[in-house]
C-alpha positions as MATLAB code, in Angstrom:
seq = 'MHRSAPRLTRILACAAVPVMLVAAGCSSDDSGSDASASPSASAAGGASAAPATSAAPAPSVAPAKFAKLPDACKSITAKTVEDLVPEVKKKAGTPGKSSDLNDRGNCSWNGLEDKGVKGSDYRWLDVSLLRFDSDQTLGTGEKRAQDKYVSKVAEVKATEGATDVVTSSVPGVGNEARAISYSMKKTGETFRYGVIAVRTENVVVTVSYNGTGYAGAKAPAAGELMEGTVKAVKDAVAAVAAANK';
ca = [
      -0.157   -0.193   -0.138;
       3.070    2.246    0.653;
       4.209    1.430   -2.859;
       1.341    2.033   -4.494;
       0.460    5.589   -2.659;
       3.231    7.585   -4.446;
       2.467    6.126   -7.495;
      -0.969    6.988   -7.650;
       0.351   10.481   -6.344;
       2.608   10.549   -9.205;
       0.267    9.690  -11.700;
      -2.752   12.128  -10.594;
       0.524   15.199  -10.638;
       1.041   14.226  -14.414;
      -2.499   14.019  -15.409;
      -2.790   17.263  -14.127;
      -0.469   19.037  -16.188;
      -2.305   18.934  -19.772;
      -5.111   20.437  -18.081;
      -3.099   23.700  -16.567;
      -1.210   23.549  -19.789;
      -4.630   23.775  -21.560;
      -5.892   26.388  -19.077;
      -2.663   28.281  -19.776;
      -3.367   28.262  -23.544;
      -6.677   29.592  -23.491;
      -5.476   32.265  -21.110;
      -2.851   33.236  -23.579;
      -5.061   33.149  -26.559;
      -7.647   35.183  -24.652;
      -4.878   38.166  -23.697;
      -3.489   37.995  -27.555;
      -7.258   38.907  -28.675;
      -7.082   41.681  -26.105;
      -3.684   43.191  -27.500;
      -4.940   43.009  -30.869;
      -7.784   44.507  -30.349;
      -6.084   47.337  -27.685;
      -4.495   49.282  -30.882;
      -7.650   49.397  -32.767;
      -9.441   51.339  -30.369;
      -6.188   53.405  -29.554;
      -6.299   54.125  -33.197;
      -9.664   55.208  -33.040;
      -9.402   57.137  -30.178;
      -6.965   58.728  -31.623;
      -8.465   59.597  -34.705;
     -11.270   61.086  -32.817;
      -8.997   63.145  -30.947;
      -7.357   64.807  -33.864;
      -8.602   68.279  -34.914;
     -10.876   68.177  -37.544;
      -9.224   70.533  -41.166;
     -11.461   72.639  -42.754;
     -11.217   73.726  -46.577;
      -9.474   76.811  -46.936;
     -11.677   79.203  -48.048;
     -11.944   80.627  -51.906;
      -9.769   83.710  -52.466;
     -12.018   86.917  -52.695;
     -12.151   88.952  -55.771;
     -11.251   92.722  -55.690;
     -14.562   95.043  -55.749;
     -15.883   96.961  -58.678;
     -13.773  100.525  -58.771;
     -17.312  102.063  -60.427;
     -20.382  101.329  -58.624;
     -22.767  103.065  -61.096;
     -23.398  104.894  -64.486;
     -24.693  108.039  -65.478;
     -27.523  109.115  -67.181;
     -26.553  107.746  -71.005;
     -28.612  110.552  -72.446;
     -26.189  113.082  -70.099;
     -23.019  111.376  -70.497;
     -22.550  113.420  -74.000;
     -22.897  117.293  -73.553;
     -25.174  119.269  -74.977;
     -22.406  121.067  -76.626;
     -21.068  118.154  -78.239;
     -24.297  117.018  -79.388;
     -25.125  120.277  -81.024;
     -21.661  120.363  -83.007;
     -22.195  116.342  -84.035;
     -25.922  116.762  -85.001;
     -27.049  119.680  -86.348;
     -30.615  120.434  -86.677;
     -31.029  117.752  -83.593;
     -34.681  116.276  -83.510;
     -34.433  115.801  -79.831;
     -32.015  117.498  -78.094;
     -32.475  115.596  -74.771;
     -31.581  112.764  -76.568;
     -33.670  109.252  -77.026;
     -33.377  106.979  -74.463;
     -32.809  102.735  -74.919;
     -34.719  100.195  -72.846;
     -32.955   99.123  -69.886;
     -34.092   96.975  -66.919;
     -31.055   98.060  -64.832;
     -29.980  101.858  -65.400;
     -27.211  101.181  -62.917;
     -25.549   98.663  -65.066;
     -26.640   99.322  -68.699;
     -27.837  102.780  -70.476;
     -27.935  103.993  -73.912;
     -29.190  107.002  -75.435;
     -29.321  108.120  -79.513;
     -29.638  111.683  -81.145;
     -30.346  112.184  -84.731;
     -30.770  115.276  -87.015;
     -31.288  116.185  -90.265;
     -30.304  119.791  -91.866;
     -31.478  120.728  -95.007;
     -29.329  122.901  -97.275;
     -31.355  123.831 -100.064;
     -29.818  123.232 -103.524;
     -26.554  121.696 -101.807;
     -28.877  118.802 -100.640;
     -29.043  117.492  -97.077;
     -27.029  116.434  -94.271;
     -27.746  113.265  -92.456;
     -25.947  112.419  -88.770;
     -26.977  109.743  -86.115;
     -24.886  109.917  -82.321;
     -25.329  106.665  -80.471;
     -23.625  105.882  -76.807;
     -24.231  102.571  -74.948;
     -22.693  102.191  -71.259;
     -21.938   98.887  -69.881;
     -21.001   98.054  -65.848;
     -20.055   94.851  -64.703;
     -19.543   94.163  -60.939;
     -17.207   91.500  -59.414;
     -18.172   88.297  -59.322;
     -16.914   85.307  -57.083;
     -17.513   82.667  -59.875;
     -17.332   85.130  -62.926;
     -14.164   86.940  -61.750;
     -13.307   90.619  -61.205;
     -15.580   93.544  -62.721;
     -12.293   94.714  -64.364;
     -11.637   91.642  -66.326;
     -15.270   91.063  -66.981;
     -15.405   94.452  -68.958;
     -12.185   93.613  -70.505;
     -13.999   90.614  -72.070;
     -16.671   92.472  -73.592;
     -14.405   95.304  -74.472;
     -12.769   92.631  -76.845;
     -15.521   90.915  -78.009;
     -17.360   94.591  -79.057;
     -14.209   95.305  -81.039;
     -14.556   92.242  -82.895;
     -18.567   92.582  -83.301;
     -17.791   95.947  -84.944;
     -15.356   95.017  -87.204;
     -17.356   92.081  -88.670;
     -20.556   94.234  -89.096;
     -22.698   93.024  -91.868;
     -22.320   94.940  -94.960;
     -19.070   96.785  -93.773;
     -16.560   98.052  -96.426;
     -12.904   99.857  -95.973;
     -12.761   98.931  -92.466;
     -10.159  100.586  -90.667;
      -8.934  100.058  -87.074;
      -6.495  102.095  -84.659;
      -5.982  102.667  -81.213;
      -6.915  105.707  -79.421;
      -4.519  106.666  -77.064;
      -5.178  108.871  -73.920;
      -8.961  107.521  -73.619;
      -9.641  105.379  -70.675;
      -7.498  101.848  -69.918;
      -8.234  101.036  -73.383;
      -9.925  101.959  -76.802;
     -10.135  100.848  -80.518;
     -11.411  103.283  -83.039;
     -12.990  101.411  -86.269;
     -14.264  103.263  -89.075;
     -16.314  102.051  -92.226;
     -18.648  102.499  -95.122;
     -21.905  101.050  -95.534;
     -24.629  101.340  -98.655;
     -28.287  101.806  -97.037;
     -30.864  103.132  -99.068;
     -29.228  104.078 -102.278;
     -26.158  106.413 -100.166;
     -23.336  105.387  -99.004;
     -22.959  105.929  -94.657;
     -19.681  106.283  -93.267;
     -19.405  105.038  -89.646;
     -16.878  106.087  -86.883;
     -16.923  103.592  -83.651;
     -15.192  103.805  -80.599;
     -14.864  101.163  -77.979;
     -13.309  102.221  -74.541;
     -12.948  100.142  -71.321;
     -12.598  102.360  -68.354;
     -12.042  100.244  -65.375;
     -15.315   97.887  -65.095;
     -17.593   99.927  -67.531;
     -17.338   99.519  -71.386;
     -18.119  102.777  -73.344;
     -19.122  102.576  -77.175;
     -19.815  105.635  -79.569;
     -21.068  105.489  -82.864;
     -21.126  108.475  -85.302;
     -22.538  107.886  -88.713;
     -23.998  110.191  -91.282;
     -24.797  110.597  -94.613;
     -25.664  113.468  -97.592;
     -28.806  113.383  -99.565;
     -29.879  115.149 -102.439;
     -26.373  115.934 -104.125;
     -24.714  116.499 -100.650;
     -21.712  114.307 -100.008;
     -21.344  112.092  -97.324;
     -19.025  113.052  -94.683;
     -15.021  111.996  -94.691;
     -13.821  109.158  -92.593;
     -11.512  111.473  -90.398;
     -14.273  114.200  -89.832;
     -16.487  111.707  -88.905;
     -14.050  109.822  -86.316;
     -12.979  113.196  -85.030;
     -16.615  113.539  -83.675;
     -16.463  110.524  -82.236;
     -13.768  110.863  -80.230;
     -14.932  113.940  -78.546;
     -18.409  112.293  -77.797;
     -16.848  109.104  -76.448;
     -14.319  111.430  -74.162;
     -17.674  113.264  -72.593;
     -18.764  109.924  -71.938;
     -15.681  108.756  -70.109;
     -15.112  111.530  -68.253;
     -19.152  111.468  -67.457;
     -18.780  107.690  -65.569;
     -16.161  109.163  -63.505;
     -17.874  112.052  -62.218;
     -20.833  109.700  -61.513;
     -18.764  107.657  -58.953;
     -16.963  110.846  -57.179;
];
């Protein structure tokens, strides 16, 4: 009996070893699972703690220099109208239709001077004003006006039926200016045109001056017409500046 007791003790002790190893193995697996989950939790916590980054605001565009337009029918002085349009029908001018006079305006004058046996002289004077505001999407008022100025010059040069088209720069008027002169046959007579497009900051000014002779009177010379156009457009550009003082 004394021999079998120690032997039994040894058998029981050996039998207990696998149980402990299994338990240790389970404990190791659980610990490893917790350890692998721990970094994820830490990373999630770190991500939520990091400050949120906001998108940089879009750069703002510079405000337009001119905030309003003058009355188009007063943008050319009465003296200039009298000089360029003899026997003018309506001295105050005929305003064009506009849904917003702060952004666009137009006015025209015409007259027919009867010289008896020497015939008659017809003259037409027209001024157009376009103002552009700065826009976050479309760009600055100056850039928008510049685009319009370029397209306006191209439009006048491409006038249907125009002949003898000549273009030239107009120094000293606005930021940039272009003169276009041409002839056109209408109602059996030759009309001569002088057109000047000007950009002054965020405003585009266009003056058109044309005329012809009837019943034996000669059509005006291109140079004469352009001199009158320059005079009128200088009035209009000055009026834009004066309206914004």
